[in-house]
Amino acid sequence: LPSPVAMPDEAILFEVELANLGVGSGNFILAADDNSNNEELSLSYYDSSISLGVNEKVTKLVQVNIGPRLFQYNPVYLFFREACYDDAQVQQRISYSPFPRVTLQNVQNEKGSFLEFVKPCPEVEWAGEFKRDQSFLVNKQSDNVNKLQIPIRNPDFNSETFQDKERLKSIFLWYRRVGDVVWSKAL
């Protein structure tokens, strides 16, 4: 299996070994089973048309890029077929005697097998005057000099709240005084 950690802006790469186990040389095509990729993952396999002699093998690189909506997808199946088949013949053959398939997945656990990309960390934005000014001043004459209220907002509030974001455990504020090089963690 490839690395189970795939960032959303990176491809998952698979090396697929293909072999001609037939009785003669032939031209073959590496293709995805469209029924297994209904979630719009982007697949790239270079030189999908391949000529192989009897018992000859070749290794191809298959690249899977994230689709437009999700971070977890069902596995995608690739098959290796004779190039002389047209699409109707391929669909007919799949219905009664499927081509040998290769399963593309990078995660396998008790819930099943998946192609999974890491969900980005939840975003947190400044709000109010702090967002507008991008700075703050502490007045030493203030009644509450040891506390500073800093409002934040959830830019994804239409889809989920901070409480719903299972990966968001804490929000910390780090600060430094003007001229200092060392950052301090606020309590």
CSV table of C-alpha atoms in Angstrom, one decimal:
chain,number,residue,atom,x,y,z
A,1,LEU,CA,0.0,0.0,0.0
A,2,PRO,CA,1.1,3.6,-0.5
A,3,SER,CA,1.5,5.9,2.4
A,4,PRO,CA,-1.8,6.2,4.4
A,5,VAL,CA,-1.0,9.9,4.8
A,6,ALA,CA,-2.0,11.8,1.6
A,7,MET,CA,-2.4,15.5,1.8
A,8,PRO,CA,-5.3,17.0,-0.3
A,9,ASP,CA,-2.9,18.9,-2.6
A,10,GLU,CA,-0.8,15.8,-3.3
A,11,ALA,CA,-1.4,12.8,-5.4
A,12,ILE,CA,-1.5,9.2,-4.1
A,13,LEU,CA,0.9,7.2,-6.3
A,14,PHE,CA,0.6,3.5,-7.0
A,15,GLU,CA,2.9,1.2,-8.8
A,16,VAL,CA,0.9,-1.4,-10.7
A,17,GLU,CA,2.5,-4.5,-12.2
A,18,LEU,CA,0.7,-5.8,-15.4
A,19,ALA,CA,1.4,-9.0,-17.2
A,20,ASN,CA,0.3,-10.7,-20.5
A,21,LEU,CA,-0.6,-14.3,-19.4
A,22,GLY,CA,-2.3,-15.0,-22.7
A,23,VAL,CA,-1.2,-17.3,-25.6
A,24,GLY,CA,0.2,-14.6,-27.8
A,25,SER,CA,1.5,-11.1,-28.0
A,26,GLY,CA,-1.0,-8.3,-27.8
A,27,ASN,CA,-1.9,-4.6,-27.3
A,28,PHE,CA,-3.6,-3.8,-24.1
A,29,ILE,CA,-5.2,-0.9,-22.3
A,30,LEU,CA,-5.1,0.0,-18.7
A,31,ALA,CA,-8.5,1.5,-17.7
A,32,ALA,CA,-10.6,2.4,-14.7
A,33,ASP,CA,-13.9,0.7,-13.9
A,34,ASP,CA,-16.1,3.8,-14.2
A,35,ASN,CA,-18.6,2.2,-11.7
A,36,SER,CA,-15.9,2.3,-9.0
A,37,ASN,CA,-15.0,6.0,-9.6
A,38,ASN,CA,-18.4,7.7,-9.3
A,39,GLU,CA,-17.0,10.2,-6.8
A,40,GLU,CA,-14.9,12.0,-9.4
A,41,LEU,CA,-11.4,11.2,-8.4
A,42,SER,CA,-8.8,12.3,-11.0
A,43,LEU,CA,-6.8,9.3,-12.3
A,44,SER,CA,-3.7,9.5,-14.4
A,45,TYR,CA,-1.8,6.6,-15.8
A,46,TYR,CA,0.8,7.3,-18.4
A,47,ASP,CA,0.9,5.2,-21.5
A,48,SER,CA,-2.4,3.5,-20.9
A,49,SER,CA,-1.8,1.6,-24.2
A,50,ILE,CA,0.7,-1.1,-23.7
A,51,SER,CA,2.2,-3.8,-26.1
A,52,LEU,CA,3.4,-7.0,-24.3
A,53,GLY,CA,4.7,-10.3,-25.4
A,54,VAL,CA,3.7,-13.6,-23.9
A,55,ASN,CA,4.5,-13.7,-20.1
A,56,GLU,CA,6.0,-10.2,-20.4
A,57,LYS,CA,5.4,-7.8,-17.4
A,58,VAL,CA,5.5,-4.1,-17.1
A,59,THR,CA,5.1,-1.8,-14.1
A,60,LYS,CA,3.1,1.4,-14.5
A,61,LEU,CA,2.7,4.4,-12.3
A,62,VAL,CA,-0.9,5.4,-11.4
A,63,GLN,CA,-1.6,8.8,-9.9
A,64,VAL,CA,-4.8,9.5,-7.9
A,65,ASN,CA,-5.8,13.1,-7.1
A,66,ILE,CA,-8.5,14.2,-4.8
A,67,GLY,CA,-12.0,14.8,-6.1
A,68,PRO,CA,-14.0,18.0,-5.7
A,69,ARG,CA,-16.0,17.2,-2.5
A,70,LEU,CA,-14.7,14.5,-0.2
A,71,PHE,CA,-11.6,13.3,1.7
A,72,GLN,CA,-12.5,9.6,1.8
A,73,TYR,CA,-13.5,7.6,-1.2
A,74,ASN,CA,-14.3,4.0,-2.1
A,75,PRO,CA,-11.5,2.0,-3.7
A,76,VAL,CA,-11.1,2.4,-7.5
A,77,TYR,CA,-10.7,-0.7,-9.6
A,78,LEU,CA,-8.4,-0.8,-12.7
A,79,PHE,CA,-8.5,-3.5,-15.3
A,80,PHE,CA,-6.1,-4.5,-18.1
A,81,ARG,CA,-7.9,-5.4,-21.3
A,82,GLU,CA,-7.2,-6.2,-24.9
A,83,ALA,CA,-7.0,-2.9,-27.0
A,84,CYS,CA,-9.2,-4.4,-29.8
A,85,TYR,CA,-12.3,-4.4,-27.6
A,86,ASP,CA,-14.7,-1.5,-28.1
A,87,ASP,CA,-16.6,0.0,-25.2
A,88,ALA,CA,-19.7,-2.1,-25.8
A,89,GLN,CA,-17.7,-5.3,-25.8
A,90,VAL,CA,-15.9,-4.3,-22.6
A,91,GLN,CA,-19.3,-3.6,-20.9
A,92,GLN,CA,-20.7,-6.9,-22.1
A,93,ARG,CA,-17.6,-8.8,-21.0
A,94,ILE,CA,-17.6,-7.1,-17.6
A,95,SER,CA,-21.3,-8.1,-17.0
A,96,TYR,CA,-20.6,-11.9,-17.5
A,97,SER,CA,-16.9,-12.4,-16.9
A,98,PRO,CA,-15.0,-9.5,-15.4
A,99,PHE,CA,-11.5,-8.6,-16.4
A,100,PRO,CA,-8.9,-9.2,-13.6
A,101,ARG,CA,-8.9,-6.1,-11.5
A,102,VAL,CA,-6.4,-4.2,-9.4
A,103,THR,CA,-7.8,-2.4,-6.3
A,104,LEU,CA,-6.4,1.1,-5.6
A,105,GLN,CA,-6.6,1.9,-1.8
A,106,ASN,CA,-4.3,3.4,0.7
A,107,VAL,CA,-6.3,2.8,3.9
A,108,GLN,CA,-7.6,-0.5,5.2
A,109,ASN,CA,-9.2,-0.8,8.6
A,110,GLU,CA,-12.2,-2.4,10.5
A,111,LYS,CA,-14.5,0.0,8.5
A,112,GLY,CA,-13.3,-1.2,5.1
A,113,SER,CA,-10.9,-0.2,2.4
A,114,PHE,CA,-10.6,3.4,1.1
A,115,LEU,CA,-8.7,6.0,-0.8
A,116,GLU,CA,-8.3,8.7,1.8
A,117,PHE,CA,-6.8,12.1,1.9
A,118,VAL,CA,-6.0,14.0,5.1
A,119,LYS,CA,-8.6,16.5,6.0
A,120,PRO,CA,-7.1,20.0,6.4
A,121,CYS,CA,-6.9,21.4,9.9
A,122,PRO,CA,-10.0,23.5,10.8
A,123,GLU,CA,-9.6,27.2,10.1
A,124,VAL,CA,-9.9,29.8,12.8
A,125,GLU,CA,-10.0,33.5,12.0
A,126,TRP,CA,-9.8,36.7,14.0
A,127,ALA,CA,-13.0,38.7,14.4
A,128,GLY,CA,-14.1,42.2,15.2
A,129,GLU,CA,-11.7,45.0,15.8
A,130,PHE,CA,-8.8,42.6,16.1
A,131,LYS,CA,-9.3,41.4,12.6
A,132,ARG,CA,-9.8,44.9,11.3
A,133,ASP,CA,-6.7,46.4,13.0
A,134,GLN,CA,-4.5,43.3,13.0
A,135,SER,CA,-3.0,44.5,16.3
A,136,PHE,CA,-4.0,45.5,19.8
A,137,LEU,CA,-2.7,47.7,22.6
A,138,VAL,CA,-2.8,47.0,26.3
A,139,ASN,CA,-3.6,50.1,28.5
A,140,LYS,CA,-1.7,49.7,31.8
A,141,GLN,CA,-4.3,52.0,33.3
A,142,SER,CA,-7.1,49.5,32.5
A,143,ASP,CA,-9.0,47.8,35.3
A,144,ASN,CA,-8.3,44.4,33.7
A,145,VAL,CA,-4.7,44.7,32.5
A,146,ASN,CA,-4.1,40.9,32.8
A,147,LYS,CA,-7.0,39.9,30.5
A,148,LEU,CA,-7.5,40.6,26.9
A,149,GLN,CA,-10.6,39.4,25.1
A,150,ILE,CA,-9.8,38.3,21.5
A,151,PRO,CA,-12.8,37.3,19.4
A,152,ILE,CA,-12.5,34.5,16.8
A,153,ARG,CA,-14.8,33.2,14.2
A,154,ASN,CA,-15.3,30.0,12.3
A,155,PRO,CA,-15.2,30.6,8.5
A,156,ASP,CA,-17.0,27.3,7.9
A,157,PHE,CA,-19.9,28.1,10.3
A,158,ASN,CA,-22.4,27.2,7.6
A,159,SER,CA,-21.2,23.6,7.4
A,160,GLU,CA,-20.1,22.8,11.0
A,161,THR,CA,-19.6,24.4,14.3
A,162,PHE,CA,-16.3,24.5,16.3
A,163,GLN,CA,-17.8,21.7,18.5
A,164,ASP,CA,-18.5,19.6,15.5
A,165,LYS,CA,-14.9,19.7,14.2
A,166,GLU,CA,-13.5,16.5,15.6
A,167,ARG,CA,-9.9,17.5,14.9
A,168,LEU,CA,-10.1,20.8,16.6
A,169,LYS,CA,-9.1,20.2,20.3
A,170,SER,CA,-7.8,23.6,21.4
A,171,ILE,CA,-7.1,27.1,20.1
A,172,PHE,CA,-3.9,28.7,21.5
A,173,LEU,CA,-2.7,32.3,21.2
A,174,TRP,CA,1.0,33.0,20.9
A,175,TYR,CA,2.2,36.5,21.2
A,176,ARG,CA,5.3,38.6,21.4
A,177,ARG,CA,6.0,42.2,22.4
A,178,VAL,CA,7.1,44.6,19.8
A,179,GLY,CA,10.9,44.2,19.4
A,180,ASP,CA,11.0,40.8,21.0
A,181,VAL,CA,12.0,37.7,19.0
A,182,VAL,CA,10.7,35.1,21.5
A,183,TRP,CA,7.0,34.1,21.3
A,184,SER,CA,5.0,33.4,24.5
A,185,LYS,CA,1.9,31.3,24.9
A,186,ALA,CA,-1.1,33.2,26.3
A,187,LEU,CA,-2.9,31.4,29.2
